[in-house]
């Protein structure tokens, strides 16, 4: 069980087994290249806050599959999701490197808002659905999205906002959005239906 904070000085934090977040927990590797890795499922109803400065945060298995996390805040260089994510609260990702959805990370279900507000791009390595419709949460991306795959956003009556380009580096194969409003601030390139 994880119910307390962990702080290192640019050292890695690795969990080899299932992690159950029973209360709010903040993990911080300090300044530099320390990584945070979850090799197995992350579950529990607490809010998880992760900070790895210029390091990488790896989610190698599901997040919130058994019990949706209360929320997830991530600040780091690279962020990799390799399986589905489910939360009852907000997801906020501040990535200075690549935010990557890969392997089996095809469904991100969020009980609040989904916010990507780092300087790094978002890379799709498979078709990805981000669903905030249960509570009409917003979906926003501050930077460019790329990858030859389909992006599906379901926000109910919430707002979807894209500050960067979509598909400029690598055109998406499709883009499907259901929302109360959609705001595009830059070019969209898709080799398929929109």
Coordinates of C-alpha atoms in Angstrom, one line a residue, residues 100 114 120 148:
X100 CA 3.6 8.4 -25.2
X114 CA -7.7 15.5 -18.9
X120 CA 6.7 18.2 -25.0
X148 CA -0.3 7.4 -37.6

